[in-house]
Every structure is written in C-alpha cells, then in structure tokens.
Amino acid sequence: MSASLAASEPKTKAAPTNGLSPAVMATYARHDLVFERGEGAWLITSAGDRYLDFGSGIAVNVLGHAHPRLVAALTEQAEKLWHTSNLYRVAGQERLAERLAAATFADRAFFCNSGAEACEAAIKAARRYHYVSGHPERWRIITFQGAFHGRTLATISAGGNAKHLEGFGLPPEGFDHVPFADIAAVEQAIGPETGAIMIEPVQGEGGINVAPAEFLRGLRELCDRQSLLLILDEVQSGMGRTGKLFAHEWAGVTPDLMAIAKGIGGGFPLGVLLATEEAARGLTAGTHGSTFGGNPLATAVGNTVLDAVLEAGFLEAVQGKALRLKQILAGIADQHADIVEEVRGQGLIMGLKLKYVQVADLVKGSVNENLLVVGAADNVVRLLPPLNIKDEEIAEAGERLSRALDRAASAAS
Ligand SMILES: *Cc1c(COP(=O)(O)O)cnc(C)c1O
C-alpha cells in the first residue's frame, strides 16, 4: 500500500444514500430498511416493525424466512462438512442431480452459485455442443427483447438491455435480439451461425411477460427442425413459482438446457444448469467449473427445498393460492382502473402494469404500508410471495397494496 493510502490517512467518504454505509458500493437503490429476522412471509426490523414480504428476496425465499426444515438442514450439514471443492465427489450434489433429473426433462446437472452463472453455463454448453458436433460456426444465440439473464458480461450481452450494457465496453458477441413472443422474427433471425434460442418462459425483470404456450411450442419445433438447442432461463419462473415445478410444463414442451437458481436454494446461493444427455455432451472434464458450485451446504438446502416443493399437494396448493391472488389483483385493477392498466403473470409471479404512477413511487408507498413488493421494467410492480403464503396473508397484502394505490392515485391527480 502506498503511503498516501495508509490507514492513518483520512479517506474521502462518499455521501451516504438511504442510510447505506459508504463502505458498500451503491450498485443498488436500496430502501433504508434493515431486517433482523424473518418468520414465514414476514420480515422484522430490530425495532420490531413487521413487513409482509411479497418479494421473497426476488423469488428466492420460496418457503418463506427461517423455515424450520431449511434451518435444520443447514445447521445439520454445517456441523458435518461445509466445503470440499469439486475435486471430490459431493454426496448432496449427486443426490440433488439425480432428483432433478427424475423430476424434469434433464439427464445431467452442473452446479454453480447464481442465476447468472447458470445462464453463463447454458451459453457455454450450447456453444460447446455445436463445437463437439462438428459445427463450431453455430455459436450465436437468439435472445429476446426485455430479457434478463444476469449481470456478467456475457449475460448482459444476452439480455441486451442498454442500461445494463452502458459503459462496459464492447459487449461479448454472439447474441441476436428479437421481439418477445414473435415467432416470425425468430425464424427470420436464424442464420448459419445460430446454435440456440434462449428465453425466460415468464420474463421477470422485463415486466412479467408470459410467453404464450403456442409460442414456446413454436420455438421447440423451430429448434427441432433446424438442429438448434432450446435454452430456458427458469431462474425466476422455476421451482414451483407458477404452480408447476417449472413454467415450461404448462406449455407441454421441454428444453435442451435450463438455468435455475433463486428458488432452488431457498435463500442459500445455488444455481444449476440442467441438460439432456445430448446437450451436455460438450461440457466434459476441464471445460467448465466452479469452486463453490454445489457445495455440501448449498446442496443440503437445495435437497430440502426440493423435498418440500415435490411433496404431494404442494404445487396444487400454489395453484390455489395463485387463483386467490389473481382474483384479488383483478378486483384491485378494477377498483384502481385509473392507474392500473393490466394484471399480468402466472401462478405466484404476478405484476400490475401502472399508468400515471411510477412503479418506484408505488413500491415506496407499499413500504409505508409495511408491504414489500418489487419493481420491474415496463412500469410493472411485481408480486412474488413465498410459495407457502397463507390465504389470509394474500388478503392482507391486497388490502395494503390497495391503500398504497389509493395514496399513489391521489398524489398523481
Ligand atoms: C435473477 C435472474 C437471473 C440472474 O440471477 P443472479 O442470481 O442474480 O445472477 C437470471 N435470469 C433470470 C430470469 C433472473 O430472474
């Protein structure tokens, strides 16, 4: 360290934002809220203020906060073994891979720690697949406007959001962006270098846009006809969020590769790339890796989340709760037709598209009602409750949201 940066020298402090310590990079526009603990769908500050959590840490806490089964699984594993690296077999990883394979289209799993890494692995798997199949030229991937696949350089390039790309130099090549749910545009974009199509069955960050079933089926047909791989990003829409284990099941199609994360760890960082045997062909020893990916702690939790979501009746219960939430949101949209343009979504990933009111203002207004919701693009407020949310909590959230909308409407008029 140079003398001028010695600890004794005063350092220039950045102005704090929303109470955030200037020691933390201000990459997020945060609420000035610090939670001390959680109980189910509730987050509690050190002062004892209780917030109803309809964001679930962005679709992560599928079983709510501090679920006793997850706490037990994590602490039991913590006393035995945390980490060994992937130089050795990891029992929990093999078990989770086999169970995910049994429950889905997949034959193989690669473990990582986040959604972006799972998407990055999917991109690499698709390119390597064509490479080992004698078509190294087929490395381009068709992606969709409004997509979000993470914040690594490759995934911001895949997403194509100008705000995410600005200032980071020339984006990694190889992604062709087409309008969402436009099969003709996809067909037109396919060229001799195209190797895959990558899509979120429900765009989350993009504003809760549900891909129509016939569109997903159209993509599958195109991929089959043109020997392309279909990559689904179910990082947000998966793990029971839509009332099926994965959203694509509603359309009756299966992908070749699928990225999952968020819900699978229930709050513990865990990402997985799932693949058919064929699509996994390229990722052989030494071609890809992750130090932490699928470590004993993460997979102990992942296996326990999967236990709960696969339990008889769990997904049916999600569908019932989803119907209830949809009815409440439809009522709210009618009641606030002046500022709510549309109700969107599927299952427990729902959105209200607002007009005349900025989503950031409504999110703040909801915080004032002790309700946590999440903004999305296209001026949409996102509702992502824990999947085991109680009916009375759904009703309570509806009332709080309705009050926040009332307030927003009168402020806007
Ligand atoms: C959140 C998200 C990602 C990125 O996940 P991280 O864990 O933040 O890297 C990728 N794809 C989708 C659809 C997401 O919602």
CSV table of C-alpha atoms and ligand atoms in Angstrom, one decimal:
chain,number,residue,atom,x,y,z
A,1,MET,CA,0.0,0.0,0.0
A,2,SER,CA,1.4,3.5,-0.9
A,3,ALA,CA,2.0,5.9,1.9
A,4,SER,CA,-0.9,8.2,0.8
A,5,LEU,CA,-3.4,5.3,1.3
A,6,ALA,CA,-2.1,4.3,4.7
A,7,ALA,CA,-4.9,3.6,7.2
A,8,SER,CA,-4.0,6.6,9.3
A,9,GLU,CA,-4.7,9.0,6.4
A,10,PRO,CA,-8.2,10.3,6.2
A,11,LYS,CA,-10.1,8.8,3.2
A,12,THR,CA,-12.6,10.7,1.1
A,13,LYS,CA,-16.0,9.4,2.1
A,14,ALA,CA,-18.8,9.2,-0.4
A,15,ALA,CA,-22.2,10.7,0.6
A,16,PRO,CA,-24.4,8.0,2.2
A,17,THR,CA,-27.5,7.1,0.3
A,18,ASN,CA,-30.6,5.9,2.1
A,19,GLY,CA,-28.6,5.2,5.2
A,20,LEU,CA,-26.3,2.8,3.4
A,21,SER,CA,-22.8,2.7,4.7
A,22,PRO,CA,-20.5,4.3,2.1
A,23,ALA,CA,-18.2,1.3,2.6
A,24,VAL,CA,-20.7,-0.7,0.5
A,25,MET,CA,-20.8,0.1,-3.3
A,26,ALA,CA,-24.1,1.8,-4.1
A,27,THR,CA,-24.9,-0.5,-7.0
A,28,TYR,CA,-28.5,-0.8,-5.7
A,29,ALA,CA,-31.0,1.9,-5.0
A,30,ARG,CA,-31.9,0.5,-1.6
A,31,HIS,CA,-34.7,1.1,0.8
A,32,ASP,CA,-33.5,2.4,4.2
A,33,LEU,CA,-34.6,-0.8,5.9
A,34,VAL,CA,-32.5,-3.4,7.8
A,35,PHE,CA,-34.2,-6.6,8.8
A,36,GLU,CA,-33.0,-8.5,11.8
A,37,ARG,CA,-35.0,-11.7,11.4
A,38,GLY,CA,-37.8,-13.3,9.4
A,39,GLU,CA,-40.7,-15.6,10.1
A,40,GLY,CA,-42.5,-17.1,7.2
A,41,ALA,CA,-43.8,-14.3,4.9
A,42,TRP,CA,-42.8,-11.6,7.5
A,43,LEU,CA,-39.6,-9.6,7.8
A,44,ILE,CA,-38.9,-7.9,11.1
A,45,THR,CA,-36.7,-5.0,11.9
A,46,SER,CA,-34.7,-4.6,15.1
A,47,ALA,CA,-37.3,-2.1,16.3
A,48,GLY,CA,-39.9,-4.9,15.9
A,49,ASP,CA,-41.6,-3.4,12.8
A,50,ARG,CA,-43.2,-6.2,10.7
A,51,TYR,CA,-43.3,-6.2,6.9
A,52,LEU,CA,-45.3,-8.6,4.8
A,53,ASP,CA,-42.8,-9.9,2.2
A,54,PHE,CA,-44.3,-10.1,-1.3
A,55,GLY,CA,-40.9,-10.0,-2.9
A,56,SER,CA,-39.3,-13.1,-1.3
A,57,GLY,CA,-35.8,-11.6,-1.9
A,58,ILE,CA,-36.7,-11.6,-5.6
A,59,ALA,CA,-38.4,-15.0,-5.9
A,60,VAL,CA,-35.8,-16.7,-3.7
A,61,ASN,CA,-37.4,-17.5,-0.3
A,62,VAL,CA,-39.9,-20.0,-1.7
A,63,LEU,CA,-40.6,-21.4,1.7
A,64,GLY,CA,-40.5,-18.0,3.4
A,65,HIS,CA,-38.0,-17.0,6.0
A,66,ALA,CA,-36.4,-19.2,8.7
A,67,HIS,CA,-38.4,-22.3,7.6
A,68,PRO,CA,-37.7,-24.9,10.3
A,69,ARG,CA,-36.9,-27.6,7.8
A,70,LEU,CA,-34.3,-25.4,6.0
A,71,VAL,CA,-32.8,-24.2,9.2
A,72,ALA,CA,-32.5,-27.9,10.4
A,73,ALA,CA,-31.0,-29.0,7.1
A,74,LEU,CA,-28.4,-26.2,7.0
A,75,THR,CA,-27.4,-26.5,10.7
A,76,GLU,CA,-27.1,-30.3,10.5
A,77,GLN,CA,-24.9,-30.0,7.5
A,78,ALA,CA,-22.9,-27.2,9.0
A,79,GLU,CA,-21.8,-29.4,11.8
A,80,LYS,CA,-20.6,-32.1,9.5
A,81,LEU,CA,-19.0,-30.5,6.4
A,82,TRP,CA,-19.1,-27.2,4.6
A,83,HIS,CA,-16.9,-27.4,1.5
A,84,THR,CA,-14.6,-29.8,-0.2
A,85,SER,CA,-14.4,-28.3,-3.8
A,86,ASN,CA,-15.4,-30.3,-6.8
A,87,LEU,CA,-12.1,-32.2,-6.9
A,88,TYR,CA,-14.0,-34.8,-4.9
A,89,ARG,CA,-17.5,-36.3,-5.1
A,90,VAL,CA,-20.1,-34.4,-3.2
A,91,ALA,CA,-22.9,-36.7,-2.0
A,92,GLY,CA,-25.6,-34.0,-1.7
A,93,GLN,CA,-24.8,-32.8,-5.2
A,94,GLU,CA,-25.2,-36.3,-6.7
A,95,ARG,CA,-28.5,-36.7,-4.8
A,96,LEU,CA,-29.8,-33.4,-6.0
A,97,ALA,CA,-28.7,-34.0,-9.6
A,98,GLU,CA,-30.5,-37.4,-9.6
A,99,ARG,CA,-33.7,-36.0,-8.1
A,100,LEU,CA,-33.8,-33.0,-10.5
A,101,ALA,CA,-33.2,-35.4,-13.4
A,102,ALA,CA,-36.0,-37.6,-12.2
A,103,ALA,CA,-38.4,-34.6,-11.8
A,104,THR,CA,-37.6,-32.9,-15.2
A,105,PHE,CA,-36.5,-33.4,-18.8
A,106,ALA,CA,-32.9,-33.4,-17.7
A,107,ASP,CA,-30.2,-36.1,-17.6
A,108,ARG,CA,-27.3,-34.1,-16.2
A,109,ALA,CA,-26.7,-31.1,-13.8
A,110,PHE,CA,-23.9,-28.7,-13.4
A,111,PHE,CA,-23.8,-26.8,-10.1
A,112,CYS,CA,-22.9,-23.2,-9.6
A,113,ASN,CA,-23.9,-20.4,-7.3
A,114,SER,CA,-26.2,-17.9,-9.0
A,115,GLY,CA,-28.6,-17.4,-11.9
A,116,ALA,CA,-26.1,-15.5,-14.0
A,117,GLU,CA,-23.6,-18.4,-13.6
A,118,ALA,CA,-26.3,-20.9,-14.6
A,119,CYS,CA,-27.1,-18.8,-17.7
A,120,GLU,CA,-23.5,-18.4,-18.5
A,121,ALA,CA,-23.0,-22.2,-18.2
A,122,ALA,CA,-26.0,-22.7,-20.5
A,123,ILE,CA,-24.4,-20.4,-23.1
A,124,LYS,CA,-21.1,-22.2,-22.9
A,125,ALA,CA,-22.8,-25.6,-23.0
A,126,ALA,CA,-24.7,-24.7,-26.2
A,127,ARG,CA,-21.6,-23.4,-27.9
A,128,ARG,CA,-19.5,-26.4,-26.9
A,129,TYR,CA,-22.3,-28.8,-28.0
A,130,HIS,CA,-22.1,-27.5,-31.6
A,131,TYR,CA,-18.3,-27.4,-31.4
A,132,VAL,CA,-18.0,-31.1,-30.5
A,133,SER,CA,-20.8,-31.9,-33.0
A,134,GLY,CA,-18.6,-30.6,-35.8
A,135,HIS,CA,-20.3,-27.2,-36.1
A,136,PRO,CA,-18.1,-24.7,-34.3
A,137,GLU,CA,-19.7,-22.0,-36.5
A,138,ARG,CA,-23.0,-22.4,-34.8
A,139,TRP,CA,-22.2,-20.3,-31.7
A,140,ARG,CA,-24.7,-17.5,-31.9
A,141,ILE,CA,-27.8,-17.5,-29.7
A,142,ILE,CA,-31.1,-15.8,-30.3
A,143,THR,CA,-32.4,-13.9,-27.2
A,144,PHE,CA,-35.4,-11.7,-26.6
A,145,GLN,CA,-36.1,-8.0,-26.0
A,146,GLY,CA,-36.9,-7.4,-22.3
A,147,ALA,CA,-34.9,-10.5,-21.3
A,148,PHE,CA,-32.8,-10.7,-18.2
A,149,HIS,CA,-30.1,-13.4,-17.8
A,150,GLY,CA,-27.8,-11.8,-15.1
A,151,ARG,CA,-25.1,-9.3,-14.8
A,152,THR,CA,-21.9,-11.0,-16.1
A,153,LEU,CA,-20.5,-9.6,-19.3
A,154,ALA,CA,-22.0,-12.5,-21.4
A,155,THR,CA,-25.4,-12.4,-19.7
A,156,ILE,CA,-25.8,-8.6,-20.1
A,157,SER,CA,-25.0,-9.1,-23.7
A,158,ALA,CA,-27.6,-11.9,-23.9
A,159,GLY,CA,-30.1,-9.6,-22.2
A,160,GLY,CA,-29.3,-6.7,-24.4
A,161,ASN,CA,-30.7,-4.1,-22.0
A,162,ALA,CA,-28.9,-0.8,-23.0
A,163,LYS,CA,-28.9,0.4,-19.4
A,164,HIS,CA,-27.0,-2.8,-18.3
A,165,LEU,CA,-24.5,-2.6,-21.1
A,166,GLU,CA,-23.6,1.1,-20.9
A,167,GLY,CA,-20.0,1.9,-20.1
A,168,PHE,CA,-18.8,-1.7,-20.1
A,169,GLY,CA,-17.1,-1.7,-23.5
A,170,LEU,CA,-17.9,-3.8,-26.5
A,171,PRO,CA,-20.4,-6.4,-25.3
A,172,PRO,CA,-19.4,-10.1,-25.9
A,173,GLU,CA,-20.5,-11.0,-29.4
A,174,GLY,CA,-22.9,-13.8,-30.3
A,175,PHE,CA,-26.4,-12.7,-29.3
A,176,ASP,CA,-29.2,-11.7,-31.7
A,177,HIS,CA,-32.1,-10.0,-30.0
A,178,VAL,CA,-35.7,-10.3,-31.4
A,179,PRO,CA,-39.1,-9.1,-30.1
A,180,PHE,CA,-40.6,-11.3,-27.4
A,181,ALA,CA,-43.2,-13.9,-28.4
A,182,ASP,CA,-42.8,-13.1,-32.2
A,183,ILE,CA,-42.2,-16.5,-33.9
A,184,ALA,CA,-41.8,-14.9,-37.3
A,185,ALA,CA,-39.0,-12.7,-36.0
A,186,VAL,CA,-37.2,-15.7,-34.5
A,187,GLU,CA,-37.5,-17.6,-37.7
A,188,GLN,CA,-36.1,-14.7,-39.7
A,189,ALA,CA,-33.1,-14.2,-37.2
A,190,ILE,CA,-31.9,-17.8,-37.6
A,191,GLY,CA,-28.8,-18.0,-39.8
A,192,PRO,CA,-26.0,-20.5,-40.4
A,193,GLU,CA,-24.2,-19.4,-37.2
A,194,THR,CA,-27.3,-19.8,-35.0
A,195,GLY,CA,-26.9,-22.5,-32.4
A,196,ALA,CA,-29.6,-21.9,-29.8
A,197,ILE,CA,-32.6,-19.9,-28.7
A,198,MET,CA,-32.6,-18.7,-25.1
A,199,ILE,CA,-35.8,-17.5,-23.4
A,200,GLU,CA,-37.5,-17.0,-20.0
A,201,PRO,CA,-40.9,-18.7,-20.1
A,202,VAL,CA,-42.0,-15.7,-17.9
A,203,GLN,CA,-39.9,-12.6,-18.2
A,204,GLY,CA,-39.4,-11.4,-14.6
A,205,GLU,CA,-37.2,-8.3,-14.7
A,206,GLY,CA,-38.7,-7.4,-18.1
A,207,GLY,CA,-42.1,-6.8,-16.6
A,208,ILE,CA,-43.8,-10.2,-16.0
A,209,ASN,CA,-44.4,-11.1,-19.6
A,210,VAL,CA,-45.7,-14.6,-20.0
A,211,ALA,CA,-44.6,-16.4,-23.2
A,212,PRO,CA,-47.7,-17.9,-24.8
A,213,ALA,CA,-47.7,-21.7,-24.8
A,214,GLU,CA,-48.1,-21.9,-28.6
A,215,PHE,CA,-45.0,-19.6,-28.9
A,216,LEU,CA,-42.9,-21.9,-26.7
A,217,ARG,CA,-44.2,-24.9,-28.8
A,218,GLY,CA,-43.2,-23.0,-31.9
A,219,LEU,CA,-39.7,-22.4,-30.6
A,220,ARG,CA,-39.4,-26.1,-29.8
A,221,GLU,CA,-40.5,-27.0,-33.3
A,222,LEU,CA,-38.1,-24.5,-34.9
A,223,CYS,CA,-35.2,-25.9,-32.8
A,224,ASP,CA,-36.0,-29.4,-33.8
A,225,ARG,CA,-36.3,-28.5,-37.4
A,226,GLN,CA,-33.1,-26.5,-37.5
A,227,SER,CA,-31.0,-28.5,-35.0
A,228,LEU,CA,-30.8,-25.7,-32.5
A,229,LEU,CA,-30.8,-26.1,-28.8
A,230,LEU,CA,-33.7,-24.6,-26.8
A,231,ILE,CA,-32.4,-22.9,-23.6
A,232,LEU,CA,-34.9,-21.9,-20.9
A,233,ASP,CA,-34.0,-19.5,-18.2
A,234,GLU,CA,-36.2,-20.6,-15.3
A,235,VAL,CA,-34.1,-18.8,-12.7
A,236,GLN,CA,-37.2,-16.8,-11.6
A,237,SER,CA,-40.1,-18.7,-13.0
A,238,GLY,CA,-39.0,-22.2,-11.8
A,239,MET,CA,-39.1,-24.2,-8.5
A,240,GLY,CA,-42.9,-24.1,-8.2
A,241,ARG,CA,-43.4,-20.3,-8.8
A,242,THR,CA,-46.1,-20.8,-11.5
A,243,GLY,CA,-47.8,-23.8,-9.8
A,244,LYS,CA,-45.8,-26.4,-11.8
A,245,LEU,CA,-42.3,-27.3,-10.8
A,246,PHE,CA,-41.2,-25.4,-14.0
A,247,ALA,CA,-43.1,-22.9,-16.0
A,248,HIS,CA,-42.5,-24.6,-19.3
A,249,GLU,CA,-44.5,-27.6,-18.2
A,250,TRP,CA,-47.7,-25.5,-18.8
A,251,ALA,CA,-46.8,-25.4,-22.5
A,252,GLY,CA,-46.0,-29.1,-22.7
A,253,VAL,CA,-42.5,-28.6,-24.2
A,254,THR,CA,-39.1,-29.4,-22.8
A,255,PRO,CA,-35.9,-27.6,-23.3
A,256,ASP,CA,-32.4,-29.0,-24.1
A,257,LEU,CA,-30.8,-26.8,-21.4
A,258,MET,CA,-32.3,-25.0,-18.5
A,259,ALA,CA,-30.8,-22.5,-16.0
A,260,ILE,CA,-32.2,-22.5,-12.5
A,261,ALA,CA,-31.2,-20.6,-9.3
A,262,LYS,CA,-33.1,-18.3,-7.0
A,263,GLY,CA,-35.8,-20.6,-5.5
A,264,ILE,CA,-33.8,-23.8,-5.5
A,265,GLY,CA,-31.6,-22.6,-2.7
A,266,GLY,CA,-34.5,-21.1,-0.7
A,267,GLY,CA,-32.1,-18.3,0.3
A,268,PHE,CA,-28.8,-20.1,0.1
A,269,PRO,CA,-26.8,-19.3,-3.0
A,270,LEU,CA,-27.3,-22.1,-5.5
A,271,GLY,CA,-27.5,-22.3,-9.3
A,272,VAL,CA,-27.9,-25.3,-11.6
A,273,LEU,CA,-27.6,-25.9,-15.3
A,274,LEU,CA,-29.8,-28.8,-16.3
A,275,ALA,CA,-29.2,-30.5,-19.6
A,276,THR,CA,-30.3,-33.5,-21.7
A,277,GLU,CA,-27.5,-36.1,-22.2
A,278,GLU,CA,-27.2,-34.8,-25.7
A,279,ALA,CA,-26.9,-31.1,-24.9
A,280,ALA,CA,-24.5,-31.8,-22.1
A,281,ARG,CA,-22.0,-33.5,-24.5
A,282,GLY,CA,-19.7,-30.5,-24.8
A,283,LEU,CA,-19.1,-29.9,-21.1
A,284,THR,CA,-16.5,-32.5,-20.5
A,285,ALA,CA,-13.7,-32.6,-17.8
A,286,GLY,CA,-11.8,-29.3,-17.8
A,287,THR,CA,-14.2,-27.3,-20.0
A,288,HIS,CA,-16.1,-25.6,-17.2
A,289,GLY,CA,-16.0,-25.3,-13.4
A,290,SER,CA,-16.9,-23.6,-10.2
A,291,THR,CA,-15.0,-23.7,-6.9
A,292,PHE,CA,-18.1,-23.4,-4.7
A,293,GLY,CA,-20.7,-24.8,-7.1
A,294,GLY,CA,-23.0,-27.3,-5.4
A,295,ASN,CA,-21.1,-27.5,-2.1
A,296,PRO,CA,-22.4,-29.6,0.8
A,297,LEU,CA,-24.1,-26.6,2.5
A,298,ALA,CA,-25.9,-25.4,-0.7
A,299,THR,CA,-27.0,-28.9,-1.8
A,300,ALA,CA,-28.2,-29.8,1.7
A,301,VAL,CA,-30.5,-26.8,1.5
A,302,GLY,CA,-31.4,-27.5,-2.2
A,303,ASN,CA,-32.4,-31.0,-1.5
A,304,THR,CA,-34.6,-29.9,1.4
A,305,VAL,CA,-36.3,-27.2,-0.8
A,306,LEU,CA,-36.9,-29.9,-3.4
A,307,ASP,CA,-38.4,-32.2,-0.7
A,308,ALA,CA,-40.9,-29.5,0.2
A,309,VAL,CA,-41.9,-28.5,-3.3
A,310,LEU,CA,-42.3,-32.1,-4.5
A,311,GLU,CA,-44.4,-33.1,-1.5
A,312,ALA,CA,-47.9,-34.3,-2.5
A,313,GLY,CA,-50.2,-31.3,-2.7
A,314,PHE,CA,-47.6,-28.5,-2.6
A,315,LEU,CA,-47.9,-27.4,-6.2
A,316,GLU,CA,-51.7,-27.8,-6.2
A,317,ALA,CA,-51.7,-25.5,-3.2
A,318,VAL,CA,-49.6,-23.0,-5.1
A,319,GLN,CA,-52.2,-23.1,-7.9
A,320,GLY,CA,-55.0,-22.5,-5.4
A,321,LYS,CA,-53.1,-19.5,-3.8
A,322,ALA,CA,-52.3,-18.2,-7.3
A,323,LEU,CA,-56.0,-18.2,-8.2
A,324,ARG,CA,-56.8,-16.3,-5.0
A,325,LEU,CA,-54.1,-13.7,-5.6
A,326,LYS,CA,-55.2,-13.3,-9.2
A,327,GLN,CA,-58.8,-12.7,-8.1
A,328,ILE,CA,-57.7,-10.1,-5.6
A,329,LEU,CA,-55.5,-8.4,-8.1
A,330,ALA,CA,-58.3,-8.3,-10.7
A,331,GLY,CA,-60.5,-6.6,-8.1
A,332,ILE,CA,-57.8,-4.1,-7.3
A,333,ALA,CA,-57.3,-3.4,-11.0
A,334,ASP,CA,-61.0,-2.7,-11.4
A,335,GLN,CA,-61.0,-0.5,-8.3
A,336,HIS,CA,-58.0,1.4,-9.5
A,337,ALA,CA,-58.6,1.4,-13.2
A,338,ASP,CA,-57.3,5.0,-13.3
A,339,ILE,CA,-53.7,3.9,-12.5
A,340,VAL,CA,-53.6,0.1,-13.1
A,341,GLU,CA,-53.5,-0.8,-16.8
A,342,GLU,CA,-53.2,-4.5,-16.6
A,343,VAL,CA,-52.7,-7.6,-14.4
A,344,ARG,CA,-50.0,-9.9,-15.7
A,345,GLY,CA,-48.4,-13.1,-14.7
A,346,GLN,CA,-48.9,-16.8,-14.0
A,347,GLY,CA,-49.1,-18.5,-10.6
A,348,LEU,CA,-47.3,-16.6,-7.8
A,349,ILE,CA,-45.3,-14.4,-10.2
A,350,MET,CA,-47.7,-11.6,-10.8
A,351,GLY,CA,-47.5,-8.0,-12.0
A,352,LEU,CA,-49.6,-4.9,-12.2
A,353,LYS,CA,-48.8,-2.5,-15.0
A,354,LEU,CA,-49.2,1.0,-13.8
A,355,LYS,CA,-50.0,4.2,-15.7
A,356,TYR,CA,-49.7,7.8,-14.5
A,357,VAL,CA,-47.9,6.5,-11.4
A,358,GLN,CA,-44.2,5.5,-11.3
A,359,VAL,CA,-43.6,2.0,-10.1
A,360,ALA,CA,-40.7,3.2,-7.8
A,361,ASP,CA,-43.2,5.5,-6.1
A,362,LEU,CA,-45.7,2.7,-5.6
A,363,VAL,CA,-43.0,0.4,-4.2
A,364,LYS,CA,-42.1,3.1,-1.7
A,365,GLY,CA,-45.8,3.7,-0.9
A,366,SER,CA,-46.2,-0.1,-0.3
A,367,VAL,CA,-43.2,0.1,2.1
A,368,ASN,CA,-45.2,2.8,4.0
A,369,GLU,CA,-47.9,0.2,4.3
A,370,ASN,CA,-45.4,-2.4,5.6
A,371,LEU,CA,-45.7,-4.4,2.4
A,372,LEU,CA,-42.7,-5.3,0.3
A,373,VAL,CA,-43.1,-5.6,-3.4
A,374,VAL,CA,-40.6,-5.4,-6.3
A,375,GLY,CA,-40.4,-3.1,-9.3
A,376,ALA,CA,-39.8,-4.5,-12.8
A,377,ALA,CA,-39.3,-2.9,-16.2
A,378,ASP,CA,-42.2,-1.5,-18.2
A,379,ASN,CA,-43.6,0.3,-15.1
A,380,VAL,CA,-44.7,-3.0,-13.5
A,381,VAL,CA,-44.9,-3.8,-9.8
A,382,ARG,CA,-44.1,-7.4,-9.2
A,383,LEU,CA,-45.6,-9.7,-6.5
A,384,LEU,CA,-43.6,-12.8,-5.6
A,385,PRO,CA,-44.8,-14.1,-2.3
A,386,PRO,CA,-43.3,-17.2,-0.7
A,387,LEU,CA,-45.0,-20.3,-2.2
A,388,ASN,CA,-46.3,-21.3,1.2
A,389,ILE,CA,-48.0,-17.9,1.7
A,390,LYS,CA,-51.2,-18.2,3.8
A,391,ASP,CA,-54.6,-17.2,2.3
A,392,GLU,CA,-55.1,-14.5,5.0
A,393,GLU,CA,-51.7,-13.1,4.1
A,394,ILE,CA,-52.7,-12.8,0.5
A,395,ALA,CA,-55.8,-10.9,1.5
A,396,GLU,CA,-53.8,-8.7,3.8
A,397,ALA,CA,-51.3,-7.9,1.0
A,398,GLY,CA,-54.3,-7.0,-1.2
A,399,GLU,CA,-55.5,-4.5,1.4
A,400,ARG,CA,-52.1,-3.0,1.9
A,401,LEU,CA,-51.5,-2.7,-1.9
A,402,SER,CA,-54.9,-1.2,-2.4
A,403,ARG,CA,-54.2,1.5,0.2
A,404,ALA,CA,-50.8,2.2,-1.4
A,405,LEU,CA,-52.5,2.6,-4.8
A,406,ASP,CA,-55.1,4.9,-3.3
A,407,ARG,CA,-52.4,7.1,-2.0
A,408,ALA,CA,-50.5,7.0,-5.3
A,409,ALA,CA,-53.6,7.9,-7.2
A,410,SER,CA,-54.4,10.9,-5.1
A,411,ALA,CA,-50.7,12.0,-5.3
A,412,ALA,CA,-50.8,11.7,-9.1
A,413,SER,CA,-54.1,13.6,-9.6
B,1,LIG,C1,-32.3,-13.1,-11.3
B,1,LIG,C2,-32.2,-13.7,-12.6
B,1,LIG,C3,-31.0,-14.1,-13.2
B,1,LIG,C4,-29.7,-13.8,-12.5
B,1,LIG,O1,-29.6,-14.4,-11.3
B,1,LIG,P1,-28.4,-13.9,-10.3
B,1,LIG,O2,-28.5,-14.9,-9.2
B,1,LIG,O3,-28.8,-12.5,-9.8
B,1,LIG,O4,-27.2,-14.0,-11.0
B,1,LIG,C5,-31.0,-14.7,-14.4
B,1,LIG,N1,-32.2,-14.9,-15.1
B,1,LIG,C6,-33.4,-14.6,-14.6
B,1,LIG,C7,-34.6,-14.9,-15.3
B,1,LIG,C8,-33.4,-14.0,-13.3
B,1,LIG,O5,-34.6,-13.6,-12.8
